[in-house]
């Protein structure tokens, strides 16, 4: 009982202050807030971010071990190429012509198609290593390219499509037209 009385007396002295304005009453003063003690937590910190080797602009591929070898490999020029101010249609066209056996008209058409439609197939080859070599050469010139596996076609290829590509303007739909957008 004495301990409780002592604690109440200490608390009363801390929270009550006599006023000297002529009154003998006491004024209640609010307690000052204090900071909580800092506890070390084992919570995870900030994420480390993406691995630049896996998610950068380098040539990458993902193959299933049990899958059979694709009949062809496509080197695709992506529209992200034009995010850099240096990569104009003229510059990308010249880069394609320096690395691939394309005419000026073909290279310009493929460049404009990539800019306007997210991607363009710039080369198709049955050899994986050759596709990777071409992609790396184009990347050294500042272009954003990917190598993707092709697919087995049912029956023969479209007439006039000796390259085996599936880009707009190479098949039965006519020059620079997509399926369902015939220009009549």
PDB file of C-alpha atoms in Angstrom:
ATOM      1  CA  UNK A   1       0.000   0.000   0.000  1.00  0.00           C
ATOM      2  CA  UNK A   2       2.927   2.355   0.756  1.00  0.00           C
ATOM      3  CA  UNK A   3       4.424   1.602  -2.662  1.00  0.00           C
ATOM      4  CA  UNK A   4       1.232   2.581  -4.443  1.00  0.00           C
ATOM      5  CA  UNK A   5       0.945   5.755  -2.399  1.00  0.00           C
ATOM      6  CA  UNK A   6       4.569   6.654  -3.236  1.00  0.00           C
ATOM      7  CA  UNK A   7       3.972   6.075  -6.929  1.00  0.00           C
ATOM      8  CA  UNK A   8       0.854   8.271  -6.891  1.00  0.00           C
ATOM      9  CA  UNK A   9       2.798  11.010  -5.102  1.00  0.00           C
ATOM     10  CA  UNK A  10       5.602  10.865  -7.701  1.00  0.00           C
ATOM     11  CA  UNK A  11       3.110  10.973 -10.559  1.00  0.00           C
ATOM     12  CA  UNK A  12       1.258  13.872  -8.941  1.00  0.00           C
ATOM     13  CA  UNK A  13       4.496  15.856  -8.688  1.00  0.00           C
ATOM     14  CA  UNK A  14       5.309  15.131 -12.320  1.00  0.00           C
ATOM     15  CA  UNK A  15       1.934  16.047 -13.744  1.00  0.00           C
ATOM     16  CA  UNK A  16       0.775  18.739 -11.363  1.00  0.00           C
ATOM     17  CA  UNK A  17       2.563  22.051 -11.109  1.00  0.00           C
ATOM     18  CA  UNK A  18       1.652  24.757  -8.587  1.00  0.00           C
ATOM     19  CA  UNK A  19       0.619  28.083 -10.056  1.00  0.00           C
ATOM     20  CA  UNK A  20       1.651  31.341  -8.406  1.00  0.00           C
ATOM     21  CA  UNK A  21      -1.083  33.584  -9.662  1.00  0.00           C
ATOM     22  CA  UNK A  22      -2.507  34.028  -6.225  1.00  0.00           C
ATOM     23  CA  UNK A  23      -4.472  30.803  -6.147  1.00  0.00           C
ATOM     24  CA  UNK A  24      -3.463  27.746  -4.216  1.00  0.00           C
ATOM     25  CA  UNK A  25      -4.917  25.423  -6.870  1.00  0.00           C
ATOM     26  CA  UNK A  26      -2.854  23.180  -9.043  1.00  0.00           C
ATOM     27  CA  UNK A  27      -2.951  23.112 -12.849  1.00  0.00           C
ATOM     28  CA  UNK A  28      -2.848  19.827 -14.763  1.00  0.00           C
ATOM     29  CA  UNK A  29      -0.063  19.747 -17.351  1.00  0.00           C
ATOM     30  CA  UNK A  30      -0.110  17.237 -20.209  1.00  0.00           C
ATOM     31  CA  UNK A  31       2.678  14.708 -20.356  1.00  0.00           C
ATOM     32  CA  UNK A  32       5.244  15.212 -23.102  1.00  0.00           C
ATOM     33  CA  UNK A  33       5.264  12.486 -25.778  1.00  0.00           C
ATOM     34  CA  UNK A  34       8.407  10.418 -26.019  1.00  0.00           C
ATOM     35  CA  UNK A  35       9.757   8.429 -28.901  1.00  0.00           C
ATOM     36  CA  UNK A  36       9.322   4.680 -28.859  1.00  0.00           C
ATOM     37  CA  UNK A  37      12.493   2.667 -28.521  1.00  0.00           C
ATOM     38  CA  UNK A  38      14.011   1.541 -31.804  1.00  0.00           C
ATOM     39  CA  UNK A  39      13.843  -2.197 -32.313  1.00  0.00           C
ATOM     40  CA  UNK A  40      15.852  -3.961 -34.945  1.00  0.00           C
ATOM     41  CA  UNK A  41      13.608  -5.939 -37.240  1.00  0.00           C
ATOM     42  CA  UNK A  42      14.436  -8.806 -39.499  1.00  0.00           C
ATOM     43  CA  UNK A  43      12.097  -7.569 -42.224  1.00  0.00           C
ATOM     44  CA  UNK A  44      13.465  -7.655 -45.758  1.00  0.00           C
ATOM     45  CA  UNK A  45      14.934  -4.477 -47.157  1.00  0.00           C
ATOM     46  CA  UNK A  46      14.622  -2.877 -50.547  1.00  0.00           C
ATOM     47  CA  UNK A  47      14.570  -5.375 -53.455  1.00  0.00           C
ATOM     48  CA  UNK A  48      17.847  -5.680 -55.313  1.00  0.00           C
ATOM     49  CA  UNK A  49      16.235  -5.065 -58.699  1.00  0.00           C
ATOM     50  CA  UNK A  50      16.445  -7.116 -61.840  1.00  0.00           C
ATOM     51  CA  UNK A  51      19.531  -8.967 -62.901  1.00  0.00           C
ATOM     52  CA  UNK A  52      20.988  -6.992 -65.844  1.00  0.00           C
ATOM     53  CA  UNK A  53      22.456 -10.172 -67.345  1.00  0.00           C
ATOM     54  CA  UNK A  54      19.035 -11.833 -67.496  1.00  0.00           C
ATOM     55  CA  UNK A  55      16.823  -8.837 -68.233  1.00  0.00           C
ATOM     56  CA  UNK A  56      19.104  -6.502 -70.180  1.00  0.00           C
ATOM     57  CA  UNK A  57      19.222  -5.895 -73.901  1.00  0.00           C
ATOM     58  CA  UNK A  58      21.577  -8.785 -74.659  1.00  0.00           C
ATOM     59  CA  UNK A  59      20.564 -11.627 -76.953  1.00  0.00           C
ATOM     60  CA  UNK A  60      18.766 -14.199 -74.863  1.00  0.00           C
ATOM     61  CA  UNK A  61      16.854 -17.380 -75.461  1.00  0.00           C
ATOM     62  CA  UNK A  62      14.806 -19.928 -73.597  1.00  0.00           C
ATOM     63  CA  UNK A  63      14.693 -23.468 -74.888  1.00  0.00           C
ATOM     64  CA  UNK A  64      12.960 -26.513 -73.537  1.00  0.00           C
ATOM     65  CA  UNK A  65      15.379 -29.425 -73.208  1.00  0.00           C
ATOM     66  CA  UNK A  66      12.892 -31.899 -74.707  1.00  0.00           C
ATOM     67  CA  UNK A  67      11.808 -29.725 -77.616  1.00  0.00           C
ATOM     68  CA  UNK A  68      12.938 -30.580 -81.094  1.00  0.00           C
ATOM     69  CA  UNK A  69      15.067 -28.160 -83.060  1.00  0.00           C
ATOM     70  CA  UNK A  70      13.008 -25.461 -84.801  1.00  0.00           C
ATOM     71  CA  UNK A  71      13.194 -25.461 -88.592  1.00  0.00           C
ATOM     72  CA  UNK A  72      14.291 -21.819 -88.678  1.00  0.00           C
ATOM     73  CA  UNK A  73      15.341 -18.871 -86.532  1.00  0.00           C
ATOM     74  CA  UNK A  74      14.032 -15.338 -86.967  1.00  0.00           C
ATOM     75  CA  UNK A  75      16.043 -12.213 -86.162  1.00  0.00           C
ATOM     76  CA  UNK A  76      13.521  -9.536 -85.210  1.00  0.00           C
ATOM     77  CA  UNK A  77      14.119  -5.786 -85.105  1.00  0.00           C
ATOM     78  CA  UNK A  78      12.042  -4.329 -82.255  1.00  0.00           C
ATOM     79  CA  UNK A  79      10.379  -0.935 -82.068  1.00  0.00           C
ATOM     80  CA  UNK A  80      12.366  -0.153 -78.884  1.00  0.00           C
ATOM     81  CA  UNK A  81      15.221   0.564 -81.293  1.00  0.00           C
ATOM     82  CA  UNK A  82      13.672   3.961 -81.972  1.00  0.00           C
ATOM     83  CA  UNK A  83      13.610   4.975 -78.295  1.00  0.00           C
ATOM     84  CA  UNK A  84      17.153   6.301 -78.754  1.00  0.00           C
ATOM     85  CA  UNK A  85      17.284   9.589 -80.666  1.00  0.00           C
ATOM     86  CA  UNK A  86      20.310   8.376 -82.600  1.00  0.00           C
ATOM     87  CA  UNK A  87      18.303   5.582 -84.214  1.00  0.00           C
ATOM     88  CA  UNK A  88      16.490   7.275 -87.052  1.00  0.00           C
ATOM     89  CA  UNK A  89      14.971   5.408 -89.985  1.00  0.00           C
ATOM     90  CA  UNK A  90      18.001   6.378 -92.053  1.00  0.00           C
ATOM     91  CA  UNK A  91      20.514   5.131 -89.448  1.00  0.00           C
ATOM     92  CA  UNK A  92      18.676   1.836 -88.820  1.00  0.00           C
ATOM     93  CA  UNK A  93      18.285   1.237 -92.561  1.00  0.00           C
ATOM     94  CA  UNK A  94      22.008   1.786 -93.090  1.00  0.00           C
ATOM     95  CA  UNK A  95      22.813  -0.551 -90.185  1.00  0.00           C
ATOM     96  CA  UNK A  96      20.622  -3.305 -91.638  1.00  0.00           C
ATOM     97  CA  UNK A  97      22.160  -2.916 -95.078  1.00  0.00           C
ATOM     98  CA  UNK A  98      25.689  -3.116 -93.650  1.00  0.00           C
ATOM     99  CA  UNK A  99      25.030  -6.413 -91.855  1.00  0.00           C
ATOM    100  CA  UNK A 100      22.450  -8.121 -94.079  1.00  0.00           C
ATOM    101  CA  UNK A 101      22.146  -8.647 -97.833  1.00  0.00           C
ATOM    102  CA  UNK A 102      19.179  -6.275 -98.195  1.00  0.00           C
ATOM    103  CA  UNK A 103      18.440  -3.696-100.845  1.00  0.00           C
ATOM    104  CA  UNK A 104      17.673  -0.113 -99.838  1.00  0.00           C
ATOM    105  CA  UNK A 105      13.945  -0.630-100.443  1.00  0.00           C
ATOM    106  CA  UNK A 106      13.829  -3.845 -98.375  1.00  0.00           C
ATOM    107  CA  UNK A 107      15.826  -2.385 -95.491  1.00  0.00           C
ATOM    108  CA  UNK A 108      13.699   0.780 -95.434  1.00  0.00           C
ATOM    109  CA  UNK A 109      10.459  -1.237 -95.500  1.00  0.00           C
ATOM    110  CA  UNK A 110      11.611  -3.485 -92.639  1.00  0.00           C
ATOM    111  CA  UNK A 111      12.795  -0.482 -90.613  1.00  0.00           C
ATOM    112  CA  UNK A 112       9.532   1.403 -91.042  1.00  0.00           C
ATOM    113  CA  UNK A 113       7.533  -1.740 -90.277  1.00  0.00           C
ATOM    114  CA  UNK A 114       9.414  -2.210 -86.983  1.00  0.00           C
ATOM    115  CA  UNK A 115       8.885   1.434 -86.050  1.00  0.00           C
ATOM    116  CA  UNK A 116       5.160   1.359 -86.815  1.00  0.00           C
ATOM    117  CA  UNK A 117       4.186  -2.219 -85.839  1.00  0.00           C
ATOM    118  CA  UNK A 118       6.388  -3.160 -82.824  1.00  0.00           C
ATOM    119  CA  UNK A 119       8.731  -5.502 -84.726  1.00  0.00           C
ATOM    120  CA  UNK A 120       9.967  -6.652 -88.094  1.00  0.00           C
ATOM    121  CA  UNK A 121      11.618  -9.899 -89.143  1.00  0.00           C
ATOM    122  CA  UNK A 122      14.888  -8.819 -90.727  1.00  0.00           C
ATOM    123  CA  UNK A 123      16.447 -12.247 -91.268  1.00  0.00           C
ATOM    124  CA  UNK A 124      15.404 -15.891 -91.239  1.00  0.00           C
ATOM    125  CA  UNK A 125      17.981 -18.679 -91.169  1.00  0.00           C
ATOM    126  CA  UNK A 126      17.937 -22.392 -90.343  1.00  0.00           C
ATOM    127  CA  UNK A 127      21.182 -22.070 -88.349  1.00  0.00           C
ATOM    128  CA  UNK A 128      20.884 -20.881 -84.750  1.00  0.00           C
ATOM    129  CA  UNK A 129      24.521 -19.768 -84.513  1.00  0.00           C
ATOM    130  CA  UNK A 130      24.195 -17.636 -87.642  1.00  0.00           C
ATOM    131  CA  UNK A 131      21.067 -15.945 -86.225  1.00  0.00           C
ATOM    132  CA  UNK A 132      22.899 -15.173 -82.980  1.00  0.00           C
ATOM    133  CA  UNK A 133      25.898 -13.779 -84.876  1.00  0.00           C
ATOM    134  CA  UNK A 134      23.656 -11.470 -86.920  1.00  0.00           C
ATOM    135  CA  UNK A 135      21.751 -10.346 -83.805  1.00  0.00           C
ATOM    136  CA  UNK A 136      24.944  -9.496 -81.934  1.00  0.00           C
ATOM    137  CA  UNK A 137      26.297  -7.564 -84.920  1.00  0.00           C
ATOM    138  CA  UNK A 138      23.087  -5.514 -85.085  1.00  0.00           C
ATOM    139  CA  UNK A 139      23.183  -4.913 -81.339  1.00  0.00           C
ATOM    140  CA  UNK A 140      26.724  -3.560 -81.629  1.00  0.00           C
ATOM    141  CA  UNK A 141      25.271  -0.974 -84.018  1.00  0.00           C
ATOM    142  CA  UNK A 142      22.761   0.109 -81.347  1.00  0.00           C
ATOM    143  CA  UNK A 143      19.688  -1.779 -82.585  1.00  0.00           C
ATOM    144  CA  UNK A 144      17.339  -3.727 -80.308  1.00  0.00           C
ATOM    145  CA  UNK A 145      16.905  -7.199 -81.797  1.00  0.00           C
ATOM    146  CA  UNK A 146      15.752 -10.634 -80.628  1.00  0.00           C
ATOM    147  CA  UNK A 147      16.207 -14.141 -81.963  1.00  0.00           C
ATOM    148  CA  UNK A 148      13.062 -16.274 -81.851  1.00  0.00           C
ATOM    149  CA  UNK A 149      12.457 -19.821 -83.062  1.00  0.00           C
ATOM    150  CA  UNK A 150      10.429 -20.335 -86.199  1.00  0.00           C
ATOM    151  CA  UNK A 151       7.666 -22.870 -86.649  1.00  0.00           C
ATOM    152  CA  UNK A 152       6.909 -25.771 -88.969  1.00  0.00           C
ATOM    153  CA  UNK A 153       4.520 -24.733 -91.690  1.00  0.00           C
ATOM    154  CA  UNK A 154       1.691 -26.935 -92.881  1.00  0.00           C
ATOM    155  CA  UNK A 155       2.356 -27.730 -96.528  1.00  0.00           C
ATOM    156  CA  UNK A 156       4.367 -25.536 -98.849  1.00  0.00           C
ATOM    157  CA  UNK A 157       5.190 -21.902 -98.226  1.00  0.00           C
ATOM    158  CA  UNK A 158       3.190 -19.123 -99.843  1.00  0.00           C
ATOM    159  CA  UNK A 159       3.968 -18.503-103.466  1.00  0.00           C
ATOM    160  CA  UNK A 160       6.690 -15.932-103.890  1.00  0.00           C
ATOM    161  CA  UNK A 161       7.903 -16.432-100.326  1.00  0.00           C
ATOM    162  CA  UNK A 162      11.290 -18.080-100.806  1.00  0.00           C
ATOM    163  CA  UNK A 163      12.792 -16.525 -97.646  1.00  0.00           C
ATOM    164  CA  UNK A 164      10.344 -18.277 -95.337  1.00  0.00           C
ATOM    165  CA  UNK A 165       9.659 -15.153 -93.271  1.00  0.00           C
ATOM    166  CA  UNK A 166       6.298 -14.266 -91.758  1.00  0.00           C
ATOM    167  CA  UNK A 167       6.569 -10.528 -92.022  1.00  0.00           C
ATOM    168  CA  UNK A 168       3.866  -8.342 -93.473  1.00  0.00           C
ATOM    169  CA  UNK A 169       4.323  -7.798 -97.190  1.00  0.00           C
ATOM    170  CA  UNK A 170       6.090 -11.094 -97.870  1.00  0.00           C
ATOM    171  CA  UNK A 171       3.100 -13.384 -98.283  1.00  0.00           C
ATOM    172  CA  UNK A 172      -0.197 -13.533-100.079  1.00  0.00           C
ATOM    173  CA  UNK A 173      -1.544 -10.302 -98.547  1.00  0.00           C
ATOM    174  CA  UNK A 174       0.434  -8.014-100.804  1.00  0.00           C
ATOM    175  CA  UNK A 175       3.014  -5.329-100.272  1.00  0.00           C
ATOM    176  CA  UNK A 176       2.756  -3.545 -96.900  1.00  0.00           C
ATOM    177  CA  UNK A 177      -0.642  -4.951 -95.986  1.00  0.00           C
ATOM    178  CA  UNK A 178      -1.664  -7.085 -93.077  1.00  0.00           C
ATOM    179  CA  UNK A 179      -4.274  -9.869 -92.973  1.00  0.00           C
ATOM    180  CA  UNK A 180      -7.764  -8.393 -92.972  1.00  0.00           C
ATOM    181  CA  UNK A 181      -6.595  -4.950 -94.131  1.00  0.00           C
ATOM    182  CA  UNK A 182      -6.674  -5.398 -97.881  1.00  0.00           C
ATOM    183  CA  UNK A 183      -6.571  -2.174 -99.787  1.00  0.00           C
ATOM    184  CA  UNK A 184      -9.200  -2.318-102.510  1.00  0.00           C
TER     185      UNK A 184
END
